[in-house]
Every structure is written in structure tokens, then in C-alpha cells.
Amino acid sequence: MILCANFKANKTRQETRAYMAVVESFVSANEIDDIVMVFPPFTALEHLSRNVLIGVQNAYPAQNGAYTGEITLEQLEEFGVKTILIGHSERRHVLGETQEHIAAKFRFFAEKGFAIIYCVGEPLEIREQGDEALMRYVDTQFVGIDCNYTDLIIAYEPVWAIGTGLTPTSDQIVDMHAALRTKTSAPLLYGGSVKVDNASSIMALENVEGVLVGSASLSANDFCEMIAQASQLKQNERENECL
Ligand code: PGA
């Protein structure tokens, strides 16, 4: 399983340090072999990453240059960051990133060998138009994206489920992940109102290989609990195989 904590614009450097101390010691004390990633705000980046991968929530696709307010590859390299979220719905819908810009970002960071967590997902009005419209919409989010890129992870995050407490039904997640599976062999994550109460059942669904967690990941203890659930699922699977 792959478990990602997306802090968005939350936590100071000091709070992030304290958080990382909790999660890193949990991961080593419990010999967790699932992949755990944290995406803090830029101001909390530090050049240290032990058993938890640190990624960024965004960056501008350039080595450096005149891009006021952005950060580029040069600044990421200083912190040894090699993991990036691209296409998150807040970048698309709140910050107005176009598919063209997102694809340019994807190409740039893929060329630099980054692990890319590429997010797709539909707004509610599209979901309400039925399956065909839904898939047509999600397809547009793959324009210019290389689904065969080796270091790719896809996160399906319905816009209407992000930060709302609403989650799709299990069938809706399974159907979307099955459709995504026909496009790519990359691991598929689900994101959108994942929390301690539903993480385990979501991770147990077919073609769900992890979760991208926003609000509920802000508590280090809750995030650790979700990591423990992933580990427990794997343990159960092993036991079932032995029966
Ligand atoms: P949420 O956010 O868990 O708060 O819904 C998920 C995300 O935006 O990645």
C-alpha cells in the first residue's frame, strides 16, 4: 500500500518537524514496509528523509528563472525532493491550472526522473451526468500524460469528495479504478475524505493500492492509525493465503 499525507497550506515548519518525528518512529517501530509519503508546505521542507518520503504539492516546470511566487527544480534539489503531486483538484479548480500547463509540468518532472502522483477526478455535476460523461471528463485529464511513465502513481480524487466528508460508494470507487486500470499499470490511490473510519475498507477494495489523505492526515496519530490499518490488511491477506 501507498499512504500519502497532503498537508495543503497547513502546518508550520515546527509542527511538521514534530509530526515527522511521530510518523517516522511509528514506521520504524512497527517495521512498516508500505510506502509512506508526506507532502508538507514548501516552508517546512528539510533535507532529511528517513523511512518516510517527502514530496512537494506543486512546483513550476523549470530549472530556475523569472517565475515570481513559484519554486522550481533548483530549490527542490536543494532538499533532495524527487516526488511531486501534479494535477491536484485544488490546483486545477482553485488555482486555475489548465490541462496544458499540467501536462507541461508532468513532462518536465518525468524527464527529471521524479516520482509523480498524478491526480484526476470529476466535479459533482459531471458525476451526475452519468458514466459516459464521467469517463469522457476523466479522459480529458489524461491529455498529454504518459500513462506508461515508470515512476507514476495515479490518485483518483472526486472533487466533490475532497474536504467535504462525502465519499463515493465502494462500487463507484471500484468502477473508476477498474476503468483507470485499463489505461495504466501504475498503482492507483483513492483520495477524498479518507479518514480512520473508512481507510481500511477503502484500501481493501479491488485495484485500490493506497490512499491520498488531506484533512485526516493532519493528525499524526490518525495518519499512523491508517498506516497500521494498511499493514493489518496485508497481514490478513497473508494469513488467508496460508489457509
Ligand atoms: P481530504 O483531501 O482528505 O481532506 O478530502 C484529500 C486531498 O485533497 O488530497
PDB file of C-alpha atoms and ligand atoms in Angstrom:
ATOM      1  CA  MET A   1       0.000   0.000   0.000  1.00  0.00           C
ATOM      2  CA  ILE A   2       0.978   3.601  -0.514  1.00  0.00           C
ATOM      3  CA  LEU A   3      -0.186   6.146   2.058  1.00  0.00           C
ATOM      4  CA  CYS A   4       0.168   9.844   1.344  1.00  0.00           C
ATOM      5  CA  ALA A   5      -0.453  12.768   3.669  1.00  0.00           C
ATOM      6  CA  ASN A   6      -1.209  16.015   1.844  1.00  0.00           C
ATOM      7  CA  PHE A   7      -0.909  18.907   4.298  1.00  0.00           C
ATOM      8  CA  LYS A   8      -2.010  21.527   1.731  1.00  0.00           C
ATOM      9  CA  ALA A   9      -1.388  25.006   3.256  1.00  0.00           C
ATOM     10  CA  ASN A  10      -1.371  23.691   6.826  1.00  0.00           C
ATOM     11  CA  LYS A  11       1.330  23.344   9.485  1.00  0.00           C
ATOM     12  CA  THR A  12       4.401  25.371  10.269  1.00  0.00           C
ATOM     13  CA  ARG A  13       7.960  24.102   9.991  1.00  0.00           C
ATOM     14  CA  GLN A  14       7.989  23.347  13.697  1.00  0.00           C
ATOM     15  CA  GLU A  15       4.689  21.467  13.596  1.00  0.00           C
ATOM     16  CA  THR A  16       5.880  19.480  10.597  1.00  0.00           C
ATOM     17  CA  ARG A  17       9.050  18.509  12.465  1.00  0.00           C
ATOM     18  CA  ALA A  18       7.033  17.235  15.401  1.00  0.00           C
ATOM     19  CA  TYR A  19       4.674  15.380  13.067  1.00  0.00           C
ATOM     20  CA  MET A  20       7.518  13.715  11.177  1.00  0.00           C
ATOM     21  CA  ALA A  21       9.082  12.570  14.430  1.00  0.00           C
ATOM     22  CA  VAL A  22       5.853  10.751  15.358  1.00  0.00           C
ATOM     23  CA  VAL A  23       5.294   9.173  11.944  1.00  0.00           C
ATOM     24  CA  GLU A  24       8.919   8.175  11.403  1.00  0.00           C
ATOM     25  CA  SER A  25       9.198   6.472  14.742  1.00  0.00           C
ATOM     26  CA  PHE A  26       5.867   4.720  14.208  1.00  0.00           C
ATOM     27  CA  VAL A  27       7.045   3.418  10.838  1.00  0.00           C
ATOM     28  CA  SER A  28      10.316   2.089  12.206  1.00  0.00           C
ATOM     29  CA  ALA A  29       8.921   0.732  15.483  1.00  0.00           C
ATOM     30  CA  ASN A  30       6.285  -1.240  13.583  1.00  0.00           C
ATOM     31  CA  GLU A  31       8.584  -2.301  10.745  1.00  0.00           C
ATOM     32  CA  ILE A  32       6.171  -0.879   8.204  1.00  0.00           C
ATOM     33  CA  ASP A  33       7.074  -1.832   4.664  1.00  0.00           C
ATOM     34  CA  ASP A  34       4.256   0.062   2.993  1.00  0.00           C
ATOM     35  CA  ILE A  35       5.279   3.291   1.268  1.00  0.00           C
ATOM     36  CA  VAL A  36       4.561   6.368   3.361  1.00  0.00           C
ATOM     37  CA  MET A  37       4.785   9.848   1.845  1.00  0.00           C
ATOM     38  CA  VAL A  38       4.235  13.276   3.340  1.00  0.00           C
ATOM     39  CA  PHE A  39       3.625  16.450   1.328  1.00  0.00           C
ATOM     40  CA  PRO A  40       4.285  19.403   3.656  1.00  0.00           C
ATOM     41  CA  PRO A  41       4.160  23.063   2.619  1.00  0.00           C
ATOM     42  CA  PHE A  42       7.368  24.337   0.975  1.00  0.00           C
ATOM     43  CA  THR A  43       8.331  26.295   4.079  1.00  0.00           C
ATOM     44  CA  ALA A  44       8.585  23.065   6.068  1.00  0.00           C
ATOM     45  CA  LEU A  45      10.902  21.198   3.681  1.00  0.00           C
ATOM     46  CA  GLU A  46      14.034  19.865   5.296  1.00  0.00           C
ATOM     47  CA  HIS A  47      16.885  17.882   3.924  1.00  0.00           C
ATOM     48  CA  LEU A  48      16.066  14.763   5.776  1.00  0.00           C
ATOM     49  CA  SER A  49      14.039  11.827   4.865  1.00  0.00           C
ATOM     50  CA  ARG A  50      14.453   8.524   6.569  1.00  0.00           C
ATOM     51  CA  ASN A  51      11.738   5.938   6.242  1.00  0.00           C
ATOM     52  CA  VAL A  52       9.106   8.446   5.104  1.00  0.00           C
ATOM     53  CA  LEU A  53       9.306  10.014   1.676  1.00  0.00           C
ATOM     54  CA  ILE A  54       8.922  13.767   1.422  1.00  0.00           C
ATOM     55  CA  GLY A  55       7.282  15.198  -1.660  1.00  0.00           C
ATOM     56  CA  VAL A  56       6.033  18.584  -2.796  1.00  0.00           C
ATOM     57  CA  GLN A  57       2.465  19.589  -3.572  1.00  0.00           C
ATOM     58  CA  ASN A  58       3.497  21.623  -6.590  1.00  0.00           C
ATOM     59  CA  ALA A  59       6.427  23.221  -8.419  1.00  0.00           C
ATOM     60  CA  TYR A  60       6.981  25.187 -11.595  1.00  0.00           C
ATOM     61  CA  PRO A  61       8.379  23.216 -14.535  1.00  0.00           C
ATOM     62  CA  ALA A  62      11.715  24.972 -14.947  1.00  0.00           C
ATOM     63  CA  GLN A  63      15.265  24.703 -13.655  1.00  0.00           C
ATOM     64  CA  ASN A  64      15.010  28.275 -12.241  1.00  0.00           C
ATOM     65  CA  GLY A  65      14.057  31.664 -13.616  1.00  0.00           C
ATOM     66  CA  ALA A  66      11.626  34.572 -13.595  1.00  0.00           C
ATOM     67  CA  TYR A  67       8.559  32.884 -12.115  1.00  0.00           C
ATOM     68  CA  THR A  68       7.537  35.146  -9.263  1.00  0.00           C
ATOM     69  CA  GLY A  69       5.982  33.250  -6.401  1.00  0.00           C
ATOM     70  CA  GLU A  70       6.867  29.817  -7.731  1.00  0.00           C
ATOM     71  CA  ILE A  71       9.560  27.360  -6.830  1.00  0.00           C
ATOM     72  CA  THR A  72      11.448  25.318  -9.394  1.00  0.00           C
ATOM     73  CA  LEU A  73      13.715  22.318  -9.717  1.00  0.00           C
ATOM     74  CA  GLU A  74      16.757  24.114  -8.311  1.00  0.00           C
ATOM     75  CA  GLN A  75      15.034  24.692  -4.957  1.00  0.00           C
ATOM     76  CA  LEU A  76      13.694  21.125  -4.818  1.00  0.00           C
ATOM     77  CA  GLU A  77      17.123  19.683  -5.496  1.00  0.00           C
ATOM     78  CA  GLU A  78      18.492  21.572  -2.526  1.00  0.00           C
ATOM     79  CA  PHE A  79      16.204  19.488  -0.321  1.00  0.00           C
ATOM     80  CA  GLY A  80      16.699  16.251  -2.230  1.00  0.00           C
ATOM     81  CA  VAL A  81      12.998  16.201  -3.206  1.00  0.00           C
ATOM     82  CA  LYS A  82      12.209  13.747  -6.013  1.00  0.00           C
ATOM     83  CA  THR A  83       8.456  13.315  -5.521  1.00  0.00           C
ATOM     84  CA  ILE A  84       5.685  15.642  -6.682  1.00  0.00           C
ATOM     85  CA  LEU A  85       1.891  15.860  -6.776  1.00  0.00           C
ATOM     86  CA  ILE A  86       0.606  17.008 -10.149  1.00  0.00           C
ATOM     87  CA  GLY A  87      -2.975  17.760 -11.209  1.00  0.00           C
ATOM     88  CA  HIS A  88      -4.500  18.037  -7.739  1.00  0.00           C
ATOM     89  CA  SER A  89      -8.057  19.331  -7.973  1.00  0.00           C
ATOM     90  CA  GLU A  90      -7.240  22.424  -5.930  1.00  0.00           C
ATOM     91  CA  ARG A  91      -4.518  23.305  -8.447  1.00  0.00           C
ATOM     92  CA  ARG A  92      -6.973  22.692 -11.285  1.00  0.00           C
ATOM     93  CA  HIS A  93     -10.085  24.342  -9.864  1.00  0.00           C
ATOM     94  CA  VAL A  94      -8.918  26.854  -7.244  1.00  0.00           C
ATOM     95  CA  LEU A  95      -5.633  27.953  -8.831  1.00  0.00           C
ATOM     96  CA  GLY A  96      -6.895  27.590 -12.397  1.00  0.00           C
ATOM     97  CA  GLU A  97      -4.212  25.311 -13.848  1.00  0.00           C
ATOM     98  CA  THR A  98      -5.063  24.191 -17.364  1.00  0.00           C
ATOM     99  CA  GLN A  99      -4.543  20.658 -18.648  1.00  0.00           C
ATOM    100  CA  GLU A 100      -1.908  22.100 -20.963  1.00  0.00           C
ATOM    101  CA  HIS A 101       0.104  23.508 -18.060  1.00  0.00           C
ATOM    102  CA  ILE A 102      -0.390  20.344 -16.035  1.00  0.00           C
ATOM    103  CA  ALA A 103       0.866  18.234 -18.944  1.00  0.00           C
ATOM    104  CA  ALA A 104       3.912  20.503 -19.342  1.00  0.00           C
ATOM    105  CA  LYS A 105       4.639  20.063 -15.656  1.00  0.00           C
ATOM    106  CA  PHE A 106       4.240  16.306 -15.983  1.00  0.00           C
ATOM    107  CA  ARG A 107       6.654  16.150 -18.934  1.00  0.00           C
ATOM    108  CA  PHE A 108       9.240  18.300 -17.176  1.00  0.00           C
ATOM    109  CA  PHE A 109       9.277  16.387 -13.899  1.00  0.00           C
ATOM    110  CA  ALA A 110       9.078  12.997 -15.629  1.00  0.00           C
ATOM    111  CA  GLU A 111      12.126  13.946 -17.652  1.00  0.00           C
ATOM    112  CA  LYS A 112      13.880  14.780 -14.377  1.00  0.00           C
ATOM    113  CA  GLY A 113      13.009  11.338 -13.028  1.00  0.00           C
ATOM    114  CA  PHE A 114      10.569  12.427 -10.322  1.00  0.00           C
ATOM    115  CA  ALA A 115       8.034  10.088  -8.789  1.00  0.00           C
ATOM    116  CA  ILE A 116       4.745  11.658  -9.880  1.00  0.00           C
ATOM    117  CA  ILE A 117       1.465  11.290  -8.052  1.00  0.00           C
ATOM    118  CA  TYR A 118      -0.943  12.355 -10.752  1.00  0.00           C
ATOM    119  CA  CYS A 119      -4.445  13.300  -9.591  1.00  0.00           C
ATOM    120  CA  VAL A 120      -7.652  13.042 -11.559  1.00  0.00           C
ATOM    121  CA  GLY A 121     -11.288  13.341 -10.552  1.00  0.00           C
ATOM    122  CA  GLU A 122     -14.614  14.818 -11.549  1.00  0.00           C
ATOM    123  CA  PRO A 123     -16.793  17.608 -10.145  1.00  0.00           C
ATOM    124  CA  LEU A 124     -20.264  16.625  -8.921  1.00  0.00           C
ATOM    125  CA  GLU A 125     -22.139  17.974 -11.939  1.00  0.00           C
ATOM    126  CA  ILE A 126     -20.138  15.639 -14.167  1.00  0.00           C
ATOM    127  CA  ARG A 127     -20.745  12.646 -11.919  1.00  0.00           C
ATOM    128  CA  GLU A 128     -24.458  13.429 -12.085  1.00  0.00           C
ATOM    129  CA  GLN A 129     -24.416  13.277 -15.878  1.00  0.00           C
ATOM    130  CA  GLY A 130     -23.739   9.535 -15.796  1.00  0.00           C
ATOM    131  CA  ASP A 131     -20.937   7.113 -16.566  1.00  0.00           C
ATOM    132  CA  GLU A 132     -20.250   8.136 -20.120  1.00  0.00           C
ATOM    133  CA  ALA A 133     -19.836  11.832 -19.290  1.00  0.00           C
ATOM    134  CA  LEU A 134     -17.768  10.873 -16.267  1.00  0.00           C
ATOM    135  CA  MET A 135     -15.267   8.834 -18.272  1.00  0.00           C
ATOM    136  CA  ARG A 136     -15.154  11.422 -21.033  1.00  0.00           C
ATOM    137  CA  TYR A 137     -14.247  14.037 -18.411  1.00  0.00           C
ATOM    138  CA  VAL A 138     -11.573  11.916 -16.753  1.00  0.00           C
ATOM    139  CA  ASP A 139     -10.120  11.119 -20.188  1.00  0.00           C
ATOM    140  CA  THR A 140      -9.533  14.835 -20.760  1.00  0.00           C
ATOM    141  CA  GLN A 141      -7.384  14.843 -17.641  1.00  0.00           C
ATOM    142  CA  PHE A 142      -5.049  12.361 -19.304  1.00  0.00           C
ATOM    143  CA  VAL A 143      -4.362  14.530 -22.351  1.00  0.00           C
ATOM    144  CA  GLY A 144      -0.595  14.960 -22.618  1.00  0.00           C
ATOM    145  CA  ILE A 145       0.070  12.497 -19.785  1.00  0.00           C
ATOM    146  CA  ASP A 146       2.274   9.442 -20.293  1.00  0.00           C
ATOM    147  CA  CYS A 147       0.403   6.650 -18.518  1.00  0.00           C
ATOM    148  CA  ASN A 148       3.386   4.349 -19.025  1.00  0.00           C
ATOM    149  CA  TYR A 149       5.819   6.581 -17.155  1.00  0.00           C
ATOM    150  CA  THR A 150       7.728   4.258 -14.839  1.00  0.00           C
ATOM    151  CA  ASP A 151       7.568   6.320 -11.667  1.00  0.00           C
ATOM    152  CA  LEU A 152       3.881   7.087 -11.844  1.00  0.00           C
ATOM    153  CA  ILE A 153       1.151   6.757  -9.248  1.00  0.00           C
ATOM    154  CA  ILE A 154      -2.411   7.785 -10.095  1.00  0.00           C
ATOM    155  CA  ALA A 155      -4.765   9.181  -7.460  1.00  0.00           C
ATOM    156  CA  TYR A 156      -8.481   9.193  -8.168  1.00  0.00           C
ATOM    157  CA  GLU A 157      -9.948  12.056  -6.171  1.00  0.00           C
ATOM    158  CA  PRO A 158     -13.522  13.083  -6.975  1.00  0.00           C
ATOM    159  CA  VAL A 159     -13.657  16.859  -6.489  1.00  0.00           C
ATOM    160  CA  TRP A 160     -16.939  16.607  -4.565  1.00  0.00           C
ATOM    161  CA  ALA A 161     -15.373  14.231  -2.052  1.00  0.00           C
ATOM    162  CA  ILE A 162     -12.359  16.392  -1.220  1.00  0.00           C
ATOM    163  CA  GLY A 163     -12.660  18.045   2.162  1.00  0.00           C
ATOM    164  CA  THR A 164     -16.422  17.517   2.251  1.00  0.00           C
ATOM    165  CA  GLY A 165     -16.811  14.378   4.345  1.00  0.00           C
ATOM    166  CA  LEU A 166     -18.608  12.785   1.368  1.00  0.00           C
ATOM    167  CA  THR A 167     -17.166   9.647  -0.179  1.00  0.00           C
ATOM    168  CA  PRO A 168     -18.237   7.700  -3.242  1.00  0.00           C
ATOM    169  CA  THR A 169     -19.796   4.289  -2.714  1.00  0.00           C
ATOM    170  CA  SER A 170     -17.471   1.294  -2.847  1.00  0.00           C
ATOM    171  CA  ASP A 171     -18.951   0.410  -6.239  1.00  0.00           C
ATOM    172  CA  GLN A 172     -18.206   3.866  -7.592  1.00  0.00           C
ATOM    173  CA  ILE A 173     -14.582   3.621  -6.455  1.00  0.00           C
ATOM    174  CA  VAL A 174     -14.201   0.086  -7.802  1.00  0.00           C
ATOM    175  CA  ASP A 175     -15.714   1.053 -11.176  1.00  0.00           C
ATOM    176  CA  MET A 176     -13.494   4.089 -11.584  1.00  0.00           C
ATOM    177  CA  HIS A 177     -10.381   2.183 -10.548  1.00  0.00           C
ATOM    178  CA  ALA A 178     -11.231  -0.619 -12.968  1.00  0.00           C
ATOM    179  CA  ALA A 179     -11.522   1.975 -15.743  1.00  0.00           C
ATOM    180  CA  LEU A 180      -8.211   3.538 -14.733  1.00  0.00           C
ATOM    181  CA  ARG A 181      -6.601   0.102 -14.643  1.00  0.00           C
ATOM    182  CA  THR A 182      -7.324  -0.274 -18.366  1.00  0.00           C
ATOM    183  CA  LYS A 183      -5.238   2.867 -19.001  1.00  0.00           C
ATOM    184  CA  THR A 184      -2.215   2.205 -16.832  1.00  0.00           C
ATOM    185  CA  SER A 185      -0.431  -0.349 -14.719  1.00  0.00           C
ATOM    186  CA  ALA A 186       0.608   2.388 -12.252  1.00  0.00           C
ATOM    187  CA  PRO A 187      -0.522   1.970  -8.633  1.00  0.00           C
ATOM    188  CA  LEU A 188      -3.959   3.524  -8.089  1.00  0.00           C
ATOM    189  CA  LEU A 189      -4.754   5.538  -4.969  1.00  0.00           C
ATOM    190  CA  TYR A 190      -8.113   6.807  -3.807  1.00  0.00           C
ATOM    191  CA  GLY A 191      -8.389  10.268  -2.213  1.00  0.00           C
ATOM    192  CA  GLY A 192     -11.272  12.365  -0.895  1.00  0.00           C
ATOM    193  CA  SER A 193     -12.464  12.384   2.727  1.00  0.00           C
ATOM    194  CA  VAL A 194     -10.405   9.345   3.687  1.00  0.00           C
ATOM    195  CA  LYS A 195     -10.223   9.044   7.473  1.00  0.00           C
ATOM    196  CA  VAL A 196      -9.558   6.488  10.184  1.00  0.00           C
ATOM    197  CA  ASP A 197     -13.160   5.247   9.987  1.00  0.00           C
ATOM    198  CA  ASN A 198     -13.169   4.432   6.279  1.00  0.00           C
ATOM    199  CA  ALA A 199      -9.499   3.987   5.266  1.00  0.00           C
ATOM    200  CA  SER A 200      -9.353   0.262   5.854  1.00  0.00           C
ATOM    201  CA  SER A 201     -12.490  -0.566   3.880  1.00  0.00           C
ATOM    202  CA  ILE A 202     -11.389   1.687   1.008  1.00  0.00           C
ATOM    203  CA  MET A 203      -7.906   0.146   0.914  1.00  0.00           C
ATOM    204  CA  ALA A 204      -9.481  -3.315   0.813  1.00  0.00           C
ATOM    205  CA  LEU A 205     -11.274  -2.543  -2.481  1.00  0.00           C
ATOM    206  CA  GLU A 206     -10.145  -4.043  -5.754  1.00  0.00           C
ATOM    207  CA  ASN A 207      -7.499  -2.007  -7.601  1.00  0.00           C
ATOM    208  CA  VAL A 208      -7.041   0.356  -4.671  1.00  0.00           C
ATOM    209  CA  GLU A 209      -3.361   0.349  -3.835  1.00  0.00           C
ATOM    210  CA  GLY A 210      -3.339   3.149  -1.319  1.00  0.00           C
ATOM    211  CA  VAL A 211      -4.836   6.438  -0.206  1.00  0.00           C
ATOM    212  CA  LEU A 212      -4.114  10.148  -0.517  1.00  0.00           C
ATOM    213  CA  VAL A 213      -5.301  11.806   2.667  1.00  0.00           C
ATOM    214  CA  GLY A 214      -5.811  15.524   3.286  1.00  0.00           C
ATOM    215  CA  SER A 215      -7.570  16.769   6.436  1.00  0.00           C
ATOM    216  CA  ALA A 216      -7.459  13.496   8.324  1.00  0.00           C
ATOM    217  CA  SER A 217      -3.710  13.227   7.793  1.00  0.00           C
ATOM    218  CA  LEU A 218      -3.091  16.419   9.751  1.00  0.00           C
ATOM    219  CA  SER A 219      -3.240  14.403  12.947  1.00  0.00           C
ATOM    220  CA  ALA A 220      -0.058  12.324  13.120  1.00  0.00           C
ATOM    221  CA  ASN A 221      -1.854   9.773  15.284  1.00  0.00           C
ATOM    222  CA  ASP A 222      -4.696   9.375  12.796  1.00  0.00           C
ATOM    223  CA  PHE A 223      -2.262   9.030   9.920  1.00  0.00           C
ATOM    224  CA  CYS A 224      -0.320   6.390  11.876  1.00  0.00           C
ATOM    225  CA  GLU A 225      -3.580   4.567  12.549  1.00  0.00           C
ATOM    226  CA  MET A 226      -4.253   4.437   8.793  1.00  0.00           C
ATOM    227  CA  ILE A 227      -0.721   3.123   8.205  1.00  0.00           C
ATOM    228  CA  ALA A 228      -1.430   0.440  10.799  1.00  0.00           C
ATOM    229  CA  GLN A 229      -4.664  -0.462   9.007  1.00  0.00           C
ATOM    230  CA  ALA A 230      -2.781  -0.918   5.712  1.00  0.00           C
ATOM    231  CA  SER A 231      -0.311  -3.154   7.456  1.00  0.00           C
ATOM    232  CA  GLN A 232      -3.123  -5.158   9.049  1.00  0.00           C
ATOM    233  CA  LEU A 233      -4.781  -5.664   5.651  1.00  0.00           C
ATOM    234  CA  LYS A 234      -1.552  -7.108   4.297  1.00  0.00           C
ATOM    235  CA  GLN A 235      -1.233  -9.369   7.320  1.00  0.00           C
ATOM    236  CA  ASN A 236      -4.824 -10.612   6.786  1.00  0.00           C
ATOM    237  CA  GLU A 237      -4.085 -11.276   3.131  1.00  0.00           C
ATOM    238  CA  ARG A 238      -1.002 -13.331   4.043  1.00  0.00           C
ATOM    239  CA  GLU A 239      -2.997 -15.335   6.564  1.00  0.00           C
ATOM    240  CA  ASN A 240      -5.744 -16.006   4.006  1.00  0.00           C
ATOM    241  CA  GLU A 241      -3.160 -17.218   1.504  1.00  0.00           C
ATOM    242  CA  CYS A 242      -1.853 -19.709   4.081  1.00  0.00           C
ATOM    243  CA  LEU A 243      -5.311 -21.170   4.737  1.00  0.00           C
TER     244      LEU A 243
HETATM  245  P1  PGA B   1      -9.317  15.371   2.062  1.00  0.00           P
HETATM  246  O1  PGA B   1      -8.329  15.826   0.888  1.00  0.00           O
HETATM  247  O2  PGA B   1      -8.780  14.079   2.602  1.00  0.00           O
HETATM  248  O3  PGA B   1      -9.288  16.487   3.044  1.00  0.00           O
HETATM  249  O4  PGA B   1     -10.662  15.179   1.437  1.00  0.00           O
HETATM  250  C1  PGA B   1      -7.753  14.906   0.007  1.00  0.00           C
HETATM  251  C2  PGA B   1      -6.860  15.595  -0.969  1.00  0.00           C
HETATM  252  O5  PGA B   1      -7.166  16.742  -1.341  1.00  0.00           O
HETATM  253  O6  PGA B   1      -5.834  15.054  -1.408  1.00  0.00           O
END
